[in-house]
mmCIF file of C-alpha atoms and ligand atoms in Angstrom:
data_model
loop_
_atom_site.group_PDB
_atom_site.id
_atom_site.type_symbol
_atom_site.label_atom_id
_atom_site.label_comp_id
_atom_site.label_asym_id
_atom_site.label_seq_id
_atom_site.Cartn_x
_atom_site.Cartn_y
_atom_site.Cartn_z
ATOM 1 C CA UNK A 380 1.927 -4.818 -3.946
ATOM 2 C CA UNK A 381 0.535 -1.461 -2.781
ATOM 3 C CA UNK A 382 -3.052 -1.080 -1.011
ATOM 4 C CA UNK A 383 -4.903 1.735 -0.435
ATOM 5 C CA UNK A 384 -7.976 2.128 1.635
ATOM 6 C CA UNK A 385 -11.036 1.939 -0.389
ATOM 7 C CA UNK A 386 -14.839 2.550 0.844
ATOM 8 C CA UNK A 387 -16.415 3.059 -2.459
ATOM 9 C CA UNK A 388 -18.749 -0.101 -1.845
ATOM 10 C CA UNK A 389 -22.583 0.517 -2.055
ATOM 11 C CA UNK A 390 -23.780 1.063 2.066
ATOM 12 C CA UNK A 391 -26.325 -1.616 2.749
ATOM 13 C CA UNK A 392 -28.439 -1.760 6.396
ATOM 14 C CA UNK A 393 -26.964 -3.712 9.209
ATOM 15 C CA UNK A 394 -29.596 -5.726 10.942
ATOM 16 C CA UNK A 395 -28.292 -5.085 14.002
ATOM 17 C CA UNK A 396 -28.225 -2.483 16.877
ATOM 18 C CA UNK A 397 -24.453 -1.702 18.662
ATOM 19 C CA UNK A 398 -23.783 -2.742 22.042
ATOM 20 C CA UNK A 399 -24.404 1.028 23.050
ATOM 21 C CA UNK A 400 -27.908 1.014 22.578
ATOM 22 C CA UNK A 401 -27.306 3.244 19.842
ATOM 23 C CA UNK A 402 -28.523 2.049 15.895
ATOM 24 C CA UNK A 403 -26.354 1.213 13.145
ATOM 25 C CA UNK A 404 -26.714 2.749 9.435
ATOM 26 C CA UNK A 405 -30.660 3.729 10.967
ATOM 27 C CA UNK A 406 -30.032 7.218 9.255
ATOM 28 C CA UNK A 407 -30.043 8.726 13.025
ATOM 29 C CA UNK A 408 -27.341 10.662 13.919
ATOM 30 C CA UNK A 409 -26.082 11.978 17.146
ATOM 31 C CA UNK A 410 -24.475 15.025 17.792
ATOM 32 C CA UNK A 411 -21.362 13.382 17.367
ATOM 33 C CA UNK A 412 -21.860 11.467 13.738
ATOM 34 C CA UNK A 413 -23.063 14.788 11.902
ATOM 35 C CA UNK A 414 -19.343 15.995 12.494
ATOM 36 C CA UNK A 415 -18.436 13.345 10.256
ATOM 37 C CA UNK A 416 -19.527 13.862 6.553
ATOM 38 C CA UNK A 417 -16.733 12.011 5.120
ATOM 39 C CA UNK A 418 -17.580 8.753 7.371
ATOM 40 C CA UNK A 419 -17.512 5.626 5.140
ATOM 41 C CA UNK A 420 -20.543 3.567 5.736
ATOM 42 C CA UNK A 421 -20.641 -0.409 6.530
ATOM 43 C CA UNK A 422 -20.847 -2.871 3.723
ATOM 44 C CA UNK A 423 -22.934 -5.150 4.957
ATOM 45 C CA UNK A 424 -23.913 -6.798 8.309
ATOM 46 C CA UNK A 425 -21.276 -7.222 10.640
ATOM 47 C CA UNK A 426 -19.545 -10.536 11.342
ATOM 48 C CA UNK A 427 -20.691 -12.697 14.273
ATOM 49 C CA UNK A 428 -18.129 -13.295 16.827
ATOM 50 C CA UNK A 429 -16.777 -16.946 17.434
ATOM 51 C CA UNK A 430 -13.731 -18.080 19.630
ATOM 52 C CA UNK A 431 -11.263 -20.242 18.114
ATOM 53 C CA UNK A 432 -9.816 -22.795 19.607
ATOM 54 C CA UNK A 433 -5.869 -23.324 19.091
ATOM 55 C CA UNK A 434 -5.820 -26.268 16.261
ATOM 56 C CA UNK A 435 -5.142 -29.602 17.730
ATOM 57 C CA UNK A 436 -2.012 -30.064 15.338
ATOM 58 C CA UNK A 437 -1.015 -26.608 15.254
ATOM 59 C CA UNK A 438 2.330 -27.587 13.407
ATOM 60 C CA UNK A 439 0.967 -27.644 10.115
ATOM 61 C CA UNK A 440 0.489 -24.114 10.105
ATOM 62 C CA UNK A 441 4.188 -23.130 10.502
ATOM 63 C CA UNK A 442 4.820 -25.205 7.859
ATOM 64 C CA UNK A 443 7.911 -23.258 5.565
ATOM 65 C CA UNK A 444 6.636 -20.556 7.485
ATOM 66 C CA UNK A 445 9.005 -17.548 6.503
ATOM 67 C CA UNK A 446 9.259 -14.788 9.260
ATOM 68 C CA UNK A 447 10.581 -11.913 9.796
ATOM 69 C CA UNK A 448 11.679 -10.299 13.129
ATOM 70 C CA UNK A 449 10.978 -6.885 14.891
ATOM 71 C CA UNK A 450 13.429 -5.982 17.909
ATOM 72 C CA UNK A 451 12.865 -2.937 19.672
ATOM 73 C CA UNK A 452 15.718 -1.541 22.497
ATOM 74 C CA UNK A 453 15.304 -4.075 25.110
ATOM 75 C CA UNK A 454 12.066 -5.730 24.299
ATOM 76 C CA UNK A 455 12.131 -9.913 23.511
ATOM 77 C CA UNK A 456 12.026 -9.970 19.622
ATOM 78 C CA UNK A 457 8.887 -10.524 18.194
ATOM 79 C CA UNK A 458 8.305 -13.084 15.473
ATOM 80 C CA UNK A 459 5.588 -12.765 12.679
ATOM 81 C CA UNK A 460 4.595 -14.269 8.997
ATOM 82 C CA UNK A 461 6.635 -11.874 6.606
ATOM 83 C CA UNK A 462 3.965 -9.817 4.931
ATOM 84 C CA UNK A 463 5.034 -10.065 1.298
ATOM 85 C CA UNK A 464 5.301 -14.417 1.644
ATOM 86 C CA UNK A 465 2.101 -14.134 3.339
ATOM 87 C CA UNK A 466 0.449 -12.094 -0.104
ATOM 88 C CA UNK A 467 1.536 -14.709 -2.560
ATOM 89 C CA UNK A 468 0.882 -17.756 -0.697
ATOM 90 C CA UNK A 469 -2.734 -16.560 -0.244
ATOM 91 C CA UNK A 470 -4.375 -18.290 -2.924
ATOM 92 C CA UNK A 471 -3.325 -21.392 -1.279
ATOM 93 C CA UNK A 472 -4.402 -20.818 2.392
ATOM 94 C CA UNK A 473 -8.154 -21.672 4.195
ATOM 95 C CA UNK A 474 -10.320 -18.902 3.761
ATOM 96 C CA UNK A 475 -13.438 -19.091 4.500
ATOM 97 C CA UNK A 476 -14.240 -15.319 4.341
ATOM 98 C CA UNK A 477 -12.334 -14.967 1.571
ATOM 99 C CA UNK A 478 -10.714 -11.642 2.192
ATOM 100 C CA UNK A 479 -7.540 -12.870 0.799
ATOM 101 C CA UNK A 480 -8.876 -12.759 -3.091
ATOM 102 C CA UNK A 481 -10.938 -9.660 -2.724
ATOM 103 C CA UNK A 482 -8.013 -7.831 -0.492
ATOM 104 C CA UNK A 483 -5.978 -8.676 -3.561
ATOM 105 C CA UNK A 484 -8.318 -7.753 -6.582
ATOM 106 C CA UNK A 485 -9.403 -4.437 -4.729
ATOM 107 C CA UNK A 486 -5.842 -3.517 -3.540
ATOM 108 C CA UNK A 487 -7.528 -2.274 -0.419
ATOM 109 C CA UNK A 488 -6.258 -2.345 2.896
ATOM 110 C CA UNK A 489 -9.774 -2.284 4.088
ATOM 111 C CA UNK A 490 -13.361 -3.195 3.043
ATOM 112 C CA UNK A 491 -15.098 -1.764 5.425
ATOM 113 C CA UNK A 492 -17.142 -4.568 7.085
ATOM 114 C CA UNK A 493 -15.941 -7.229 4.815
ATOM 115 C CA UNK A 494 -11.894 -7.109 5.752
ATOM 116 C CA UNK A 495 -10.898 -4.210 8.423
ATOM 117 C CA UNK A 496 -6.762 -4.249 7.939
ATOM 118 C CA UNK A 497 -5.614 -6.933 10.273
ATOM 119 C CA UNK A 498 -3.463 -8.329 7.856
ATOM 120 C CA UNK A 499 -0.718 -6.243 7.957
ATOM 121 C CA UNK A 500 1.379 -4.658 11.203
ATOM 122 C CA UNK A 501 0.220 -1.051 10.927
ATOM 123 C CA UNK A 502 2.668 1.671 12.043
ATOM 124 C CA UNK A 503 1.275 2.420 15.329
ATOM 125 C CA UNK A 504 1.443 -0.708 16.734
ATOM 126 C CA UNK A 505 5.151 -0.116 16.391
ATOM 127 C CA UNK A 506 5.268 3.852 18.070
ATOM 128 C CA UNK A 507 3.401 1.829 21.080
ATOM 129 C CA UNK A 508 6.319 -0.661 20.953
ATOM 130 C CA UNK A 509 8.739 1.907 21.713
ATOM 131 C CA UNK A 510 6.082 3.582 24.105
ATOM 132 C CA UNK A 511 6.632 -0.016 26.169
ATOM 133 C CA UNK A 512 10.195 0.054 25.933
ATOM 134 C CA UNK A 513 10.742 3.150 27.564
ATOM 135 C CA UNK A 514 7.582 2.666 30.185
ATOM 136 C CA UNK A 515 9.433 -0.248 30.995
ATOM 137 C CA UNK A 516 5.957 -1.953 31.343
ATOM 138 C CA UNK A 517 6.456 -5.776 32.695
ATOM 139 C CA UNK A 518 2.777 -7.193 32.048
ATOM 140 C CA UNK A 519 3.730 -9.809 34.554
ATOM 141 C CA UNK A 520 0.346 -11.705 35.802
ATOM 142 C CA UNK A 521 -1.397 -9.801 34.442
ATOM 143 C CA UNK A 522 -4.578 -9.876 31.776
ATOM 144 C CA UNK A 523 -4.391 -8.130 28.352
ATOM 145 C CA UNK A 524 -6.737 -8.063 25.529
ATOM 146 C CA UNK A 525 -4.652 -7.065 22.169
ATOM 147 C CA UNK A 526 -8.261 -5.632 20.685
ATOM 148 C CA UNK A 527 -8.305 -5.343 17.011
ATOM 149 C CA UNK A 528 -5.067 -7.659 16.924
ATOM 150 C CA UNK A 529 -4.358 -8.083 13.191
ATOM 151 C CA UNK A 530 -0.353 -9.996 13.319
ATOM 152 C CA UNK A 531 -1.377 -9.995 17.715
ATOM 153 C CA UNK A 532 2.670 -8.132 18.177
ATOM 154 C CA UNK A 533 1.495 -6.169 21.135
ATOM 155 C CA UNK A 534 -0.535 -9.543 23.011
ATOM 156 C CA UNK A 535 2.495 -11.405 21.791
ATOM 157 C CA UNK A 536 4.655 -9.074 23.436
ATOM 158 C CA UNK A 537 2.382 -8.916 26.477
ATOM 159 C CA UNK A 538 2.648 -13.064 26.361
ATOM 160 C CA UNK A 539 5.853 -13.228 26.814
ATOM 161 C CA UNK A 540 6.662 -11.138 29.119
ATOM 162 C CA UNK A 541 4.693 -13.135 31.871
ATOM 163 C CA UNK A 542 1.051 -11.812 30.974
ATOM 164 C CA UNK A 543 -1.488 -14.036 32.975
ATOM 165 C CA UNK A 544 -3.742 -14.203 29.956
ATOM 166 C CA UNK A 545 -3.672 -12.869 26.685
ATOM 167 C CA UNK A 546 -6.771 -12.519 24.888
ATOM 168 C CA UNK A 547 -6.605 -12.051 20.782
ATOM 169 C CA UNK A 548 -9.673 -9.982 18.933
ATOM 170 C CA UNK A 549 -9.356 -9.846 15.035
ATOM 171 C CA UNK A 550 -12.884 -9.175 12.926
ATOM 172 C CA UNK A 551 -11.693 -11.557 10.961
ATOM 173 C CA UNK A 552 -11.747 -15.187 11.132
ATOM 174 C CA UNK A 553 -8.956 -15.429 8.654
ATOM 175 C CA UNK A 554 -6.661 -12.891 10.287
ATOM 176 C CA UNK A 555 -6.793 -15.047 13.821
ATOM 177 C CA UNK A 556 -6.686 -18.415 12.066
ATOM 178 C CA UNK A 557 -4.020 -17.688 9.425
ATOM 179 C CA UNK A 558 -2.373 -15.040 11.363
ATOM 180 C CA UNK A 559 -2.518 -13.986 14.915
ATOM 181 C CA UNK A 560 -2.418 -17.671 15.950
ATOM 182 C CA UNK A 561 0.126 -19.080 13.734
ATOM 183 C CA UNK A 562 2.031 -16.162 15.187
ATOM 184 C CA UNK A 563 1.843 -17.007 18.763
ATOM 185 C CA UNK A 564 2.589 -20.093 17.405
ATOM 186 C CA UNK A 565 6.393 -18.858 16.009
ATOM 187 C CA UNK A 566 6.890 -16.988 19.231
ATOM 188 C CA UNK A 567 5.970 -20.061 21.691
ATOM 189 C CA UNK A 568 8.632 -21.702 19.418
ATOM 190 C CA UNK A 569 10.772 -19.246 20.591
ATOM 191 C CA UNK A 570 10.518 -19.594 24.193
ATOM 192 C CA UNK A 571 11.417 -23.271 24.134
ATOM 193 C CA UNK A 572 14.606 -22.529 22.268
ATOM 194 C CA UNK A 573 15.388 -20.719 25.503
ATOM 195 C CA UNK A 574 14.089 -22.241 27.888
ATOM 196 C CA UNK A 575 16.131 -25.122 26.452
ATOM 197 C CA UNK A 576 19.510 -23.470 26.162
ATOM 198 C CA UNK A 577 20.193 -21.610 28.938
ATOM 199 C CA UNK A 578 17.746 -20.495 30.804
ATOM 200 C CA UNK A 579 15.959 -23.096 33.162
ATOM 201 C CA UNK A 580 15.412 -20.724 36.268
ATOM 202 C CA UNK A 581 13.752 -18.680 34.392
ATOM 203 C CA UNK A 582 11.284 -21.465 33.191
ATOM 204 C CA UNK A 583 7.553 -20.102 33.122
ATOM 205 C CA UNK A 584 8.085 -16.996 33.811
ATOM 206 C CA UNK A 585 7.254 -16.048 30.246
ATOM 207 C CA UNK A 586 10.220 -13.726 29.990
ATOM 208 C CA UNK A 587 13.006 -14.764 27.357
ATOM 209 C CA UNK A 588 15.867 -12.859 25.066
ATOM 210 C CA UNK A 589 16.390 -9.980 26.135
ATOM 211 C CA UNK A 590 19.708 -9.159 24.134
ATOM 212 C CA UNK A 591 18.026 -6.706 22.164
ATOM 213 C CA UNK A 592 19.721 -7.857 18.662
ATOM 214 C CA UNK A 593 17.619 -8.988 15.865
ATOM 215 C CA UNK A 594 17.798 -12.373 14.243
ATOM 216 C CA UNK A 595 16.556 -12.489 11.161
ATOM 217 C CA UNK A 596 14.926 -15.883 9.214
ATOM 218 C CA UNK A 597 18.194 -16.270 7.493
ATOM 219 C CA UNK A 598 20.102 -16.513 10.467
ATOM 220 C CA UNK A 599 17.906 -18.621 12.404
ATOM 221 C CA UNK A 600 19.215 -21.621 9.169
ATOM 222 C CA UNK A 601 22.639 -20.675 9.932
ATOM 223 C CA UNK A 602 22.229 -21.392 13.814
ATOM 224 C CA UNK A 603 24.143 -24.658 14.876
ATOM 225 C CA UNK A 604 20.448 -25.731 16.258
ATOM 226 C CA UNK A 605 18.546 -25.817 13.428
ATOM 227 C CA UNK A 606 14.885 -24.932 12.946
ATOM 228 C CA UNK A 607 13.518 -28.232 11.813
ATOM 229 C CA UNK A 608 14.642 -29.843 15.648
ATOM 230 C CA UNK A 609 13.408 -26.769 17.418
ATOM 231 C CA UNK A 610 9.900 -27.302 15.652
ATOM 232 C CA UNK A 611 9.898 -30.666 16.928
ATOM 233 C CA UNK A 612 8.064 -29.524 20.503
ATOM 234 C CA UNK A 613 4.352 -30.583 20.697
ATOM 235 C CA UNK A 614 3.273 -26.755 20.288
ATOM 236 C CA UNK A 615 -0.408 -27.802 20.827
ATOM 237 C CA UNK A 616 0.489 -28.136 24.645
ATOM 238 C CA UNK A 617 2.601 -25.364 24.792
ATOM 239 C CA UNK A 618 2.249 -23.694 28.514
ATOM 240 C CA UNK A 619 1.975 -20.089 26.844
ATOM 241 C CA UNK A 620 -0.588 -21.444 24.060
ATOM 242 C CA UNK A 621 -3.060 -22.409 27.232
ATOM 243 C CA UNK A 622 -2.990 -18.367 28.398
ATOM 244 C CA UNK A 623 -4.235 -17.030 24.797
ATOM 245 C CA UNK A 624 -7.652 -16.743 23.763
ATOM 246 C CA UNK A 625 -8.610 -16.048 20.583
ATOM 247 C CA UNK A 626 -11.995 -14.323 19.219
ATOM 248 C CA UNK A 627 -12.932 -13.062 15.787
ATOM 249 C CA UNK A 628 -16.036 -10.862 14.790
ATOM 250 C CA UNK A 629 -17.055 -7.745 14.934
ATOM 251 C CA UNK A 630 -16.981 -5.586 18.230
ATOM 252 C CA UNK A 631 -20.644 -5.349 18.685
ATOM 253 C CA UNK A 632 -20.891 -9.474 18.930
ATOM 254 C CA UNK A 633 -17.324 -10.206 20.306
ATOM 255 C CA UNK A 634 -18.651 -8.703 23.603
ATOM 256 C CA UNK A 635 -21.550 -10.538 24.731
ATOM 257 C CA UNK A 636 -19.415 -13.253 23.574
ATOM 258 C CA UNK A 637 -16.935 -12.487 25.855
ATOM 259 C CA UNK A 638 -19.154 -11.495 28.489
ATOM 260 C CA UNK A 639 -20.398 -14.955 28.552
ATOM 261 C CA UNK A 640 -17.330 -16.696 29.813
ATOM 262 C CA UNK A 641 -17.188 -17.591 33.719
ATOM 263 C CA UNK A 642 -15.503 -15.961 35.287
ATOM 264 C CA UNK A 643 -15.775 -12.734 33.107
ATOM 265 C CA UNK A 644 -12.563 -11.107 31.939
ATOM 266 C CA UNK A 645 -11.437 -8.058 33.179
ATOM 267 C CA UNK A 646 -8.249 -6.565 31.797
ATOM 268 C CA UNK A 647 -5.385 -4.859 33.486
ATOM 269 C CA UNK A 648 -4.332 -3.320 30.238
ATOM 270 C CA UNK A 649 -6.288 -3.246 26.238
ATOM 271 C CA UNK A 650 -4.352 -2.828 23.923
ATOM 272 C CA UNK A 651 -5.968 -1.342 20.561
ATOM 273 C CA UNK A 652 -4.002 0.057 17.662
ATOM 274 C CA UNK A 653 -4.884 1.614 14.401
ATOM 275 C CA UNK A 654 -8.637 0.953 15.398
ATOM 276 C CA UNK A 655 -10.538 4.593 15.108
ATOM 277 C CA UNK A 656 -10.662 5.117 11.579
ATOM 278 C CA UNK A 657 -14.069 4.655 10.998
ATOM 279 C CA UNK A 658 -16.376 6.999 13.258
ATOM 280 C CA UNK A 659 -19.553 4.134 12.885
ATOM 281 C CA UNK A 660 -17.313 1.533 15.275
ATOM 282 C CA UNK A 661 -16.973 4.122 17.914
ATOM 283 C CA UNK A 662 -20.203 3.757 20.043
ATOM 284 C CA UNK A 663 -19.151 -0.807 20.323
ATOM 285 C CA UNK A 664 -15.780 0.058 20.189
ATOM 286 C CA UNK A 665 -16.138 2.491 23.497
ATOM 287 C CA UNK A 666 -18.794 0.019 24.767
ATOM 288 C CA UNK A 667 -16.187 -3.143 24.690
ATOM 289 C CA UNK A 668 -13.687 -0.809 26.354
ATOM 290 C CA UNK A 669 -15.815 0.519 28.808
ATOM 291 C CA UNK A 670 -17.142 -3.295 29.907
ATOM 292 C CA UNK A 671 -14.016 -5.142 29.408
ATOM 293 C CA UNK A 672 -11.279 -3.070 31.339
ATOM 294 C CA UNK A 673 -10.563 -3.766 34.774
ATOM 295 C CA UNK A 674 -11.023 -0.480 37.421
ATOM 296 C CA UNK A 675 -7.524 0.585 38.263
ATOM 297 C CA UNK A 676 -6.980 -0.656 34.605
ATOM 298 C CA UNK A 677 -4.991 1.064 31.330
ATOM 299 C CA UNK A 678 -6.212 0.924 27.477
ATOM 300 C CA UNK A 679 -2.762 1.876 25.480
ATOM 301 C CA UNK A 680 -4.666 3.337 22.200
ATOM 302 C CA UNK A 681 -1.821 4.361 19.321
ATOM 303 C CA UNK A 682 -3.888 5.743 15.857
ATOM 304 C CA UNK A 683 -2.892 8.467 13.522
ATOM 305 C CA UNK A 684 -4.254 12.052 13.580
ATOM 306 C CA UNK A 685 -6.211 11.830 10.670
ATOM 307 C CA UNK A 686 -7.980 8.718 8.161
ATOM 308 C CA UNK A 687 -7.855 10.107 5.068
ATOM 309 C CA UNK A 688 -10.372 8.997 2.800
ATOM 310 C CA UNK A 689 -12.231 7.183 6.382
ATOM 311 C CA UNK A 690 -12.863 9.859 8.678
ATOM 312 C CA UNK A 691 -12.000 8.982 11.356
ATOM 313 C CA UNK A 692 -9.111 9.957 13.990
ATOM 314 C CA UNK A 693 -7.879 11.014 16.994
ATOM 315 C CA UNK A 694 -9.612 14.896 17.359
ATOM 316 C CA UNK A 695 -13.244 12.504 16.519
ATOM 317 C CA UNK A 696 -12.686 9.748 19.172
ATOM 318 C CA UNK A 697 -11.152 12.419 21.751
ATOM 319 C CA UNK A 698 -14.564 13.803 21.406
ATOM 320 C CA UNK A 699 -16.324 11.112 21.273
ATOM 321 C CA UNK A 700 -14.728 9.744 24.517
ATOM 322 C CA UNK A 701 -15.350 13.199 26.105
ATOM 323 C CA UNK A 702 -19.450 12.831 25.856
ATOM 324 C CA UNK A 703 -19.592 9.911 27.066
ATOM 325 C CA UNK A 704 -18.216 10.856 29.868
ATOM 326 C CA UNK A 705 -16.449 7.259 31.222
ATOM 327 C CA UNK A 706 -13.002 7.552 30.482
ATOM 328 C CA UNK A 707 -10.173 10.495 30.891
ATOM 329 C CA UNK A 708 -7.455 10.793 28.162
ATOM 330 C CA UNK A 709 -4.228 11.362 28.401
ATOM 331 C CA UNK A 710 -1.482 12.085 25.380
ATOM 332 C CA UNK A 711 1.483 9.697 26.263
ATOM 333 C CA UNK A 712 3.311 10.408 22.915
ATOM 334 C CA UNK A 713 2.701 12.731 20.179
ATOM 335 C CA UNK A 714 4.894 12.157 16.808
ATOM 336 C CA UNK A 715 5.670 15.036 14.327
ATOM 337 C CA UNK A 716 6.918 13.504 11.479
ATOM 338 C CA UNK A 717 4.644 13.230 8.141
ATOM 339 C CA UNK A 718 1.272 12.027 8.972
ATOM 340 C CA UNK A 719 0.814 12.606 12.865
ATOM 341 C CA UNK A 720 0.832 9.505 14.805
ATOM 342 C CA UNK A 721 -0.234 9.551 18.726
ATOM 343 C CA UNK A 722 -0.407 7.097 21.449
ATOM 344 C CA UNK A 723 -3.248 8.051 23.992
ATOM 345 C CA UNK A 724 -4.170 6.616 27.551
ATOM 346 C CA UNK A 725 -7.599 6.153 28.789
ATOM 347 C CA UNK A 726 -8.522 5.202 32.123
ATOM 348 C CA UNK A 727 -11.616 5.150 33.909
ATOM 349 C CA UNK A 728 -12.475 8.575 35.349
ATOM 350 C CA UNK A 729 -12.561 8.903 39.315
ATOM 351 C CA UNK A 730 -15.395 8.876 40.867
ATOM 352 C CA UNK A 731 -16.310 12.924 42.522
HETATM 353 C C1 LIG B 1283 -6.025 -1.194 10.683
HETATM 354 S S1 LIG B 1283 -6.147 -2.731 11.455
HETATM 355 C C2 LIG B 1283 -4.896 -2.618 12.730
HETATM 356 C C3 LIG B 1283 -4.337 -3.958 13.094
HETATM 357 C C4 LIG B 1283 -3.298 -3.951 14.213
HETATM 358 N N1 LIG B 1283 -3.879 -3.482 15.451
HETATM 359 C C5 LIG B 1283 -2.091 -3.143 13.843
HETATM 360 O O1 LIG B 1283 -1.876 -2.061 14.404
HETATM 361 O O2 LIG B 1283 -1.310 -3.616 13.025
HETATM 362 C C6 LIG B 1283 -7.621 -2.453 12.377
HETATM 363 C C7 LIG B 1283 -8.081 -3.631 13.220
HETATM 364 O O3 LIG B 1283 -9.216 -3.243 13.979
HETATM 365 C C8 LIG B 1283 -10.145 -4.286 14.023
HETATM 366 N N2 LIG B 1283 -11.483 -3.733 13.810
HETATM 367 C C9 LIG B 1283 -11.802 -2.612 13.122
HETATM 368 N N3 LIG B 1283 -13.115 -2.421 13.167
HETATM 369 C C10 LIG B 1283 -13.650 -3.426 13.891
HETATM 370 C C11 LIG B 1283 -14.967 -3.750 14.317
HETATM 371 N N4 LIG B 1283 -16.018 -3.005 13.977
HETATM 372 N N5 LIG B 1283 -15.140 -4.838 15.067
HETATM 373 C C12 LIG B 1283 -14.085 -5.597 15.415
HETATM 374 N N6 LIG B 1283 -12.817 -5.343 15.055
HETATM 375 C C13 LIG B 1283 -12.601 -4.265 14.312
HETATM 376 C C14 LIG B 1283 -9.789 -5.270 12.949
HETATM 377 O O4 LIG B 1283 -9.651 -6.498 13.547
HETATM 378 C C15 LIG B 1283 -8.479 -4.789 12.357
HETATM 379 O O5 LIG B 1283 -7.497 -5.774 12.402
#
């Protein structure tokens, strides 16, 4: 099935005002917004943020779980819910939002404030892969927020490679719960295969394959260990379970939320892919960055050039960024093939 993005829905008014002081769908525009006539507009109010725990029995969700695997150069392969399963199983899954049915009867990749994309892997989140790779970036002990996490590859990555913490921000519900947790979940799996093969000194580090080759859900039958006995490990008290956290909501609520929590996160390194298509998220989107990362601290930002059909894009945020005067940005990878895809840096500008 092929989805588009689709913003035709009627604009109502969000009740509430972004974390930047600055008013949602209020008809005032800053100097910024007027640059954006093609700028969808929110579909209703946004959603409230809530944490979710890890389930108590978190088995049930892998349950004939059918994944595919990503493997990039020397990176641990990543696990994840194959996409086109995941589509025609939907009917059948918990949903409170229920994105699932109207994702499928719009064809949309996004509703803009209903269901914002997070249930597919979107393209940049693999350019920042290879950005990793070849920065050679360790994440050991250190804390990383995967904002705007969708499938959660990049935290997942982050995980295990000996991240401290990992927190996990979806807007929706359904993406964590169905998702982002179940694949942590297949990844944590993962780890004890390893740990319990060969690779005891190396026990809670985090760190595990390493051989670069990809193993695909077919092969993992044909292994002389097969899944079933793997999946017998009590996942719920998995050691790399206990250094996730997982939000959902929309950016404006997920950080008070967060903000809340003693001792309050700061984070060595955001990730946030694929997240500045829509030019009305920028002022809580800059807001969560600017409160949330740690000084000294890196936010790896991958997007495309241009939204079609959205608005938004790199040349907008760049611009954005630039009046508010917070961060500095710096291109760490430009792509030239069809549409143009970009990884950026931002860190906190020095103080003069
Ligand atoms: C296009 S998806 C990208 C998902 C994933 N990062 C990837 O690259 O595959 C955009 C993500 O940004 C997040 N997002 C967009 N607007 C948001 C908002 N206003 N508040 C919170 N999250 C938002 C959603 O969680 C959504 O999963």
């Amino acid at each position: 099935m092929s989805f588009c993005f689709n913003f035709d829905l009627p604009a109502q008014t969000a009740a509430s005002d972004d974390v930047d002081g600055n008013e949602r769908q209020t008809g005032k525009k800053n100097s910024y917004s007027k640059c954006t006539e093609d700028s969808p507009k929110l579909a209703g109010p946004v959603k409230e943020a809530e944490e979710h725990l890890p389930p108590r029995d978190p088995q049930f969700l892998l349950t004939d779980a059918v994944f595919e695997t990503v493997t990039v150069g020397t990176l641990p392969p990543l696990h994840f819910l194959n996409e086109t399963i995941f589509e025609r199983t939907a009917l059948e899954r918990d949903d409170r939002e229920k994105i699932l049915s109207r994702r499928a009867e719009q064809r949309s990749d996004l509703i803009s404030g209903v269901y914002e994309g997070g249930l597919k892997v979107w393209e940049c989140t693999y350019d920042l892969l290879e950005l990793i790779e070849k920065d050679g970036e360790t994440f050991r002990g250190k804390a990383v927020l995967d904002l705007g996490c969708g499938a959660g590859l990049l935290g997942i990555l982050a995980l295990k490679r000996g991240a401290g913490q990992v927190h996990f921000q979806d807007y929706n519900s359904t993406v964590v719960q169905q998702l982002t947790v179940p694949n942590v979940l297949l990844n944590c799996q993962e780890d004890d295969e390893v740990d319990s093969e060969d690779d005891k000194n190396r026990e809670g580090e985090g760190k595990i394959l390493e051989d670069g080759r990809e193993k695909s859900g077919k092969e993992e039958e044909n292994d002389s260990n097969p899944p079933s006995k793997k999946r017998a490990v009590d996942l719920s008290q998995h050691p790399s379970l206990s250094r996730c956290h997982f939000f959902s909501g929309d950016w404006s609520t997920f950080l008070p939320l967060v903000l809340k929590t003693q001792p309050q996160p700061k984070f060595d390194i955001i990730f946030t892919s694929e997240t500045i298509y829509n030019p009305e998220y920028y002022p809580a989107l800059h807001e969560t960055l600017h409160k949330l990362l740690a000084p000294g601290g890196l936010v790896y930002l991958a997007t495309k050039a241009h939204y079609f059909g959205v608005g938004g894009g790199l040349h907008l945020f760049e611009t954005f960024v630039e009046q508010r005067g917070i961060f500095s940005l710096d291109r760490l990878w430009d792509g030239e093939e069809g549409l143009q895809r970009h990884v950026v840096a931002l860190r906190f500008k020095k103080q003069t």
